[in-house]
Structures are given as C-alpha cells and as structure tokens.
Coordinates of C-alpha atoms in Angstrom, one line a residue:
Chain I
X501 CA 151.5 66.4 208.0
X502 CA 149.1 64.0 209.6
X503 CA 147.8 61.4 207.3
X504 CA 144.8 60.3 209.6
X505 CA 143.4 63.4 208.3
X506 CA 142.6 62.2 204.6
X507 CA 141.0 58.9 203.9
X508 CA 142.5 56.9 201.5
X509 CA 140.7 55.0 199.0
X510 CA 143.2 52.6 196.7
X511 CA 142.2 51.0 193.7
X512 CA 144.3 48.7 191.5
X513 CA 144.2 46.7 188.0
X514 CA 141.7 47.1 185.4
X515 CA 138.4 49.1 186.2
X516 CA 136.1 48.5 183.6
X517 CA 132.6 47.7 183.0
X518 CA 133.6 44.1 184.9
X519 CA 134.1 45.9 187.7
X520 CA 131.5 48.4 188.3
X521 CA 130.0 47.4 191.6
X522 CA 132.9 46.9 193.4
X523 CA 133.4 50.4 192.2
X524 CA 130.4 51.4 192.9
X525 CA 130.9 49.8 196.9
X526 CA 135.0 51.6 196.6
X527 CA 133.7 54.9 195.8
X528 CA 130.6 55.5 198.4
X529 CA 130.2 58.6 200.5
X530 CA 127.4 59.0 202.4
X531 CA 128.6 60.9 205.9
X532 CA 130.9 64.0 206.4
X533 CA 134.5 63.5 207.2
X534 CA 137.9 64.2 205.8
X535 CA 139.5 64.9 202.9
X536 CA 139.8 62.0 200.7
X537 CA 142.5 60.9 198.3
X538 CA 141.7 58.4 195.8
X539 CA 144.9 56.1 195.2
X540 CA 145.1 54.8 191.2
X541 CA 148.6 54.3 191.1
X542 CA 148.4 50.4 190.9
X543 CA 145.6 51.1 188.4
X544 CA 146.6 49.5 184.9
X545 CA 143.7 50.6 182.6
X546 CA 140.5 53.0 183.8
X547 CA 137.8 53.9 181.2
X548 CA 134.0 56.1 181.2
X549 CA 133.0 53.1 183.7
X550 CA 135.6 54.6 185.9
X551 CA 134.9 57.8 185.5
X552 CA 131.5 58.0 185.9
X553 CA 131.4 56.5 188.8
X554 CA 134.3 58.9 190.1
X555 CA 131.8 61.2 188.5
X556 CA 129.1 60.6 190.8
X557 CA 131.7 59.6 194.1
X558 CA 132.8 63.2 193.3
X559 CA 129.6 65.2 193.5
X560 CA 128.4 63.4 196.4
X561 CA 131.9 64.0 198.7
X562 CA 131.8 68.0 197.5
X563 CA 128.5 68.5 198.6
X564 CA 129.7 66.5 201.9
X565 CA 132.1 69.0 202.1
X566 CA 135.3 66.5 201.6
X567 CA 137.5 67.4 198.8
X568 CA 139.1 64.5 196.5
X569 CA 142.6 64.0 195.2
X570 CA 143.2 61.3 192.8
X571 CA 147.0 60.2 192.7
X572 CA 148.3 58.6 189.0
X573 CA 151.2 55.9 188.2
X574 CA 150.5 55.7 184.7
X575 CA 149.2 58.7 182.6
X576 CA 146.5 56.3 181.2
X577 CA 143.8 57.3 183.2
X578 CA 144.9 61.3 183.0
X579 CA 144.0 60.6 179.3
X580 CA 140.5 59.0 180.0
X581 CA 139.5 62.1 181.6
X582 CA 141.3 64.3 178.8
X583 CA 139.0 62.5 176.0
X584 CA 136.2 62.7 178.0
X585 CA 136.8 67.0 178.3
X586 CA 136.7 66.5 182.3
X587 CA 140.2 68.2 182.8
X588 CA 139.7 70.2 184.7
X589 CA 136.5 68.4 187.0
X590 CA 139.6 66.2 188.6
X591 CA 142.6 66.8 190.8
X592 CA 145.3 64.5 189.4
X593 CA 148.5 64.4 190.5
X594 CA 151.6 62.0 190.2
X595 CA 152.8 62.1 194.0
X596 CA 151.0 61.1 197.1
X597 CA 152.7 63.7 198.4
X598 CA 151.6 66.4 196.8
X599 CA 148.3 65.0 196.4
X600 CA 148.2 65.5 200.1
X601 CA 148.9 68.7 200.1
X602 CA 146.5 69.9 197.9
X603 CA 144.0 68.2 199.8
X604 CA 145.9 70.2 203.1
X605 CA 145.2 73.4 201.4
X606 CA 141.4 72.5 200.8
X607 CA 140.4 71.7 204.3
Chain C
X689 CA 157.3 44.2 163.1
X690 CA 154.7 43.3 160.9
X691 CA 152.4 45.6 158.4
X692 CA 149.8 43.1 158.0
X693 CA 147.1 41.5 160.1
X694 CA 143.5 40.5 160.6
X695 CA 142.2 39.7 164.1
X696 CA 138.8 37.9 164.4
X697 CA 137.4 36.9 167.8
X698 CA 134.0 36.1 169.0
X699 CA 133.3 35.9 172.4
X700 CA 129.8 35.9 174.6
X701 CA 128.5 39.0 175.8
X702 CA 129.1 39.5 179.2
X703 CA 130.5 41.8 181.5
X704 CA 133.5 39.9 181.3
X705 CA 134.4 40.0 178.0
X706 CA 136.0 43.3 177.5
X707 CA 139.1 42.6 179.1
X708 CA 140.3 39.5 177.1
X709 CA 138.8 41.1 174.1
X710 CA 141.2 44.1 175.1
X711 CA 144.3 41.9 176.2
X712 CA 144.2 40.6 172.5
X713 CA 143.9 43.3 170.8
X714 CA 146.8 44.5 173.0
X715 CA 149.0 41.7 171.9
X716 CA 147.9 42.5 168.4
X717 CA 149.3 46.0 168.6
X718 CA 152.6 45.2 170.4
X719 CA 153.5 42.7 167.1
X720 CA 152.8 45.5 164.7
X721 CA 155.3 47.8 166.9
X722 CA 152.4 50.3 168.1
X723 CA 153.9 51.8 171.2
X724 CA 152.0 53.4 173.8
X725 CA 150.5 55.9 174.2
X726 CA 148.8 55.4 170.7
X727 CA 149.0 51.7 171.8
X728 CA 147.0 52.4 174.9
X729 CA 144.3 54.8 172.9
X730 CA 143.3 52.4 170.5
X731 CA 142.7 49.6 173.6
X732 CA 141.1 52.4 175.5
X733 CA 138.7 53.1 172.5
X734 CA 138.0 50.1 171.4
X735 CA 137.7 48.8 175.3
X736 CA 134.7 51.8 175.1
X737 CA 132.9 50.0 172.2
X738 CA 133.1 46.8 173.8
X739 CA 131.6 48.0 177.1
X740 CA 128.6 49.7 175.3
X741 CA 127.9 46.5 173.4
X742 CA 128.2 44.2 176.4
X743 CA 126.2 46.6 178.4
X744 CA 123.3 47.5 176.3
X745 CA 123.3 45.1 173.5
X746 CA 121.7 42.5 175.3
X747 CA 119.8 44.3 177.6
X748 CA 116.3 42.4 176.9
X749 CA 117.3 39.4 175.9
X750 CA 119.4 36.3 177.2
X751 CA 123.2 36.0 176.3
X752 CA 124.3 36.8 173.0
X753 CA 128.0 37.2 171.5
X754 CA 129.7 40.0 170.6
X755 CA 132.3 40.0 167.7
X756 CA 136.1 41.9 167.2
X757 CA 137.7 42.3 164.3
X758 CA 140.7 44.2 163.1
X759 CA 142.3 44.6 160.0
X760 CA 145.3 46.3 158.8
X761 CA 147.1 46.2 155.4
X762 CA 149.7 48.6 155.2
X763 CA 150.6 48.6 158.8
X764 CA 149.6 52.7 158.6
X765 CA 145.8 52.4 159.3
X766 CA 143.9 49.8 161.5
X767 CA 140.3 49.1 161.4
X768 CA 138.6 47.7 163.9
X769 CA 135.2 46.8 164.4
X770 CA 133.2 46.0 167.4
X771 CA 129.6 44.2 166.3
X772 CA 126.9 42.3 167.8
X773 CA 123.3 41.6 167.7
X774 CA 121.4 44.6 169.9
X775 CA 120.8 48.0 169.7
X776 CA 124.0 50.7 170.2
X777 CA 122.9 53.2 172.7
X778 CA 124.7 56.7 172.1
X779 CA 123.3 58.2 175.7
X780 CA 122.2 56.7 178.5
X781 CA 120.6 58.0 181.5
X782 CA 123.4 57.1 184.0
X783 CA 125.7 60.5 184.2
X784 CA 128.8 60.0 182.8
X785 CA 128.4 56.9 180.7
X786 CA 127.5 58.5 177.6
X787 CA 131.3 60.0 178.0
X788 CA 132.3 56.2 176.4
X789 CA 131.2 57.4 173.0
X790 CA 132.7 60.9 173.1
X791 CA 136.2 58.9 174.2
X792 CA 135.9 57.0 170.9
X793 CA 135.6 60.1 168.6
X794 CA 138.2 62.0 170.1
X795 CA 140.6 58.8 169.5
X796 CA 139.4 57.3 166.5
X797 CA 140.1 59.2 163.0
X798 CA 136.7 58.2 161.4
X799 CA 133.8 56.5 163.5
X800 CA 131.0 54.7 161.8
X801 CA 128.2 53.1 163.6
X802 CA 125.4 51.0 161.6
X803 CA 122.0 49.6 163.0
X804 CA 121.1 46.6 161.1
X805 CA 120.1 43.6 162.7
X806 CA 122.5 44.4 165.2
X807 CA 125.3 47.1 165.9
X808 CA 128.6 47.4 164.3
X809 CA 131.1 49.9 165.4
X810 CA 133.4 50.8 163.1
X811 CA 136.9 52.2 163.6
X812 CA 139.6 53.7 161.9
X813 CA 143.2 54.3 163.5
X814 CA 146.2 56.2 162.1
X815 CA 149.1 54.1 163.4
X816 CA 151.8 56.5 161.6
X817 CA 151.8 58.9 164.8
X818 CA 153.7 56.1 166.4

C-alpha cells in the first residue's frame, strides 16, 4: 500500500477549548485530494471542542469527496464520541494499519 | 485510599483554565483510588462544564473567575460543582458544541444547573462502579 495516497493529519496532547484554533487551522479542508487519516494516537484527552470541530472537518472533506479515518491510542476519545451518540458518524480504529485500509477501500 | 475530601479552587476565566482545573481534579481522583475509565469520565465531564463556563460565562464582559469544588464523604458519591458569575448557555449556534452538555448527562448520575447571579453546575458521581 502506498501511503502518499492518504494525508495524514496528527494531533497530540490535550484538545480542549485551549486549543481550538489550532484545531480549527489542523482540521481545514478546502480543495479535493486524498483520503485523509486523522492521527490521535498521542492524543491524551479530546472533548465536544474536539469533536465539533472534527464535526465540521468531517462534513467539509465528504462533500470534497475525501474520506476520514481517525486512528486511537487511548479509548478516551472513542468515549467522547459514545456520549455525544456520534458512533457511528466516525471511523475509529486502533491501528494505523487498518485505518488505512479502510480508507483503501473508500477511494 | 481515602473516603473523604473537599476540593476548592478558584481560578480566572479563561481559555486556559480548564486544563489545570482538570489536572487537579485528576490528582483528586487518583488519591481516592478512582481508576479510569470512571476516573477519565468524571474529568471528561466536568472538563465539559468548565469549557461552557469559560466560554460563555464571560462573553460580555471583561475577565471573571470561575470556581470548582468537589466534595465527597463516604468516598461512594462525589459532587462537584462548576460555578461562576455569567449566564450557562445549554445550545449554541456553533454545530456540535451543544454536544458538551449532552456528554455531561450521559456521565453524571444527577445534573443540576441554577441561574442565580451566576451559573452553578452541579454534579453528582457514583464512584462504586470503580
């Protein structure tokens, strides 16, 4: 599999409310292109912050055309979006790997 | 482990002051023996409350503080409350924000939140599912 076909977007530590325009920059989309996988596995703590703008990075990419994989170290943010009842708006998965192959299988 | 504890910080209302506010609380929870993921909830929730009060509290006016408190007596329940001085805002026109409050009722056993010069978010936590 070649990995210059996705995009890779990696975010790390604690995305809160602190860090919403950084966010907000991170998770921009505004031109057609590959698939894109959204790393959180060095991501410590995510909350609705988070999400919503993942949310809104979401809706723009699909109507782009570019689906979006998010990959998970801890299950913490897999429980944001459980709480939130956005199950099943997000593909999470645990290994890059797989993660990419979804994304594979979408394009 | 201990059973009983009360936790009283005040800090100014900023977009900065959630994740102290949430690293204490933390520390508060790891010496009462609350392992995650209940640990992690209760920081995620209360983290939500916290954001909503920095956020829209003090939307119209300069600076302000915002106050957390938790309180546990038996070591089976802990309260916490999140208060300040503005005006709790349960939807907001940003998509996807509102989803802060829904997070807090779907971790939280009970959820009170009182207008009165000010908003205080109130919290109650079943720590027994540890």
């Amino acid at each position: 599999m070649n990995q210059s076909l996705f995009e890779v977007i990696a975010l790390e530590g604690e995305l809160d409310i602190e860090r919403r325009e950084e966010l907000a920059r991170a998770l921009t989309v505004t031109t057609a292109g590959p698939a894109i996988l959204v790393d959180f596995s060095r991501v410590r703590y995510a909350d609705s912050t988070a999400l919503a703008q993942l949310l809104k990075f979401r809706t723009n990419a699909e109507r782009l055309g570019r689906p979006i994989a998010i990959v998970v170290g801890e299950p913490q943010f897999e429980r944001v979006v459980q709480y939130a009842g956005l199950t099943d708006v997000f593909a999470i998965f645990h290994d890059r790997g797989e993660a990419l192959s979804y994304l594979a299988k979408q394009t | 482990m201990i059973t009983r504890a009360v936790l009283q910080v005040v800090s100014r209302a900023d977009m900065q002051a959630p994740r102290p506010l949430r690293h204490v609380l933390t520390s508060l929870l790891e010496a009462l023996g609350v392992a995650d993921p209940l640990r992690g909830d209760i920081v995620l929730a209360v983290g939500e409350a916290l954001s909503n009060a920095v956020e829209h509290a003090y939307a119209s006016s300069e600076g302000g503080t915002v106050e957390l408190s938790a309180t546990t007596n038996d070591g089976n329940t802990l309260v916490v409350e999140v208060a300040d001085r503005g005006t709790f805002i349960e939807r907001d026109k940003n998509p996807g924000r509102g989803f802060g409050l829904r997070i807090v009722r779907n971790i939280a056993r009970d959820v009170v939140i009182k207008n009165d010069n000010g908003t205080r978010v109130r919290m109650t936590f079943d720590l027994g599912a540890t």
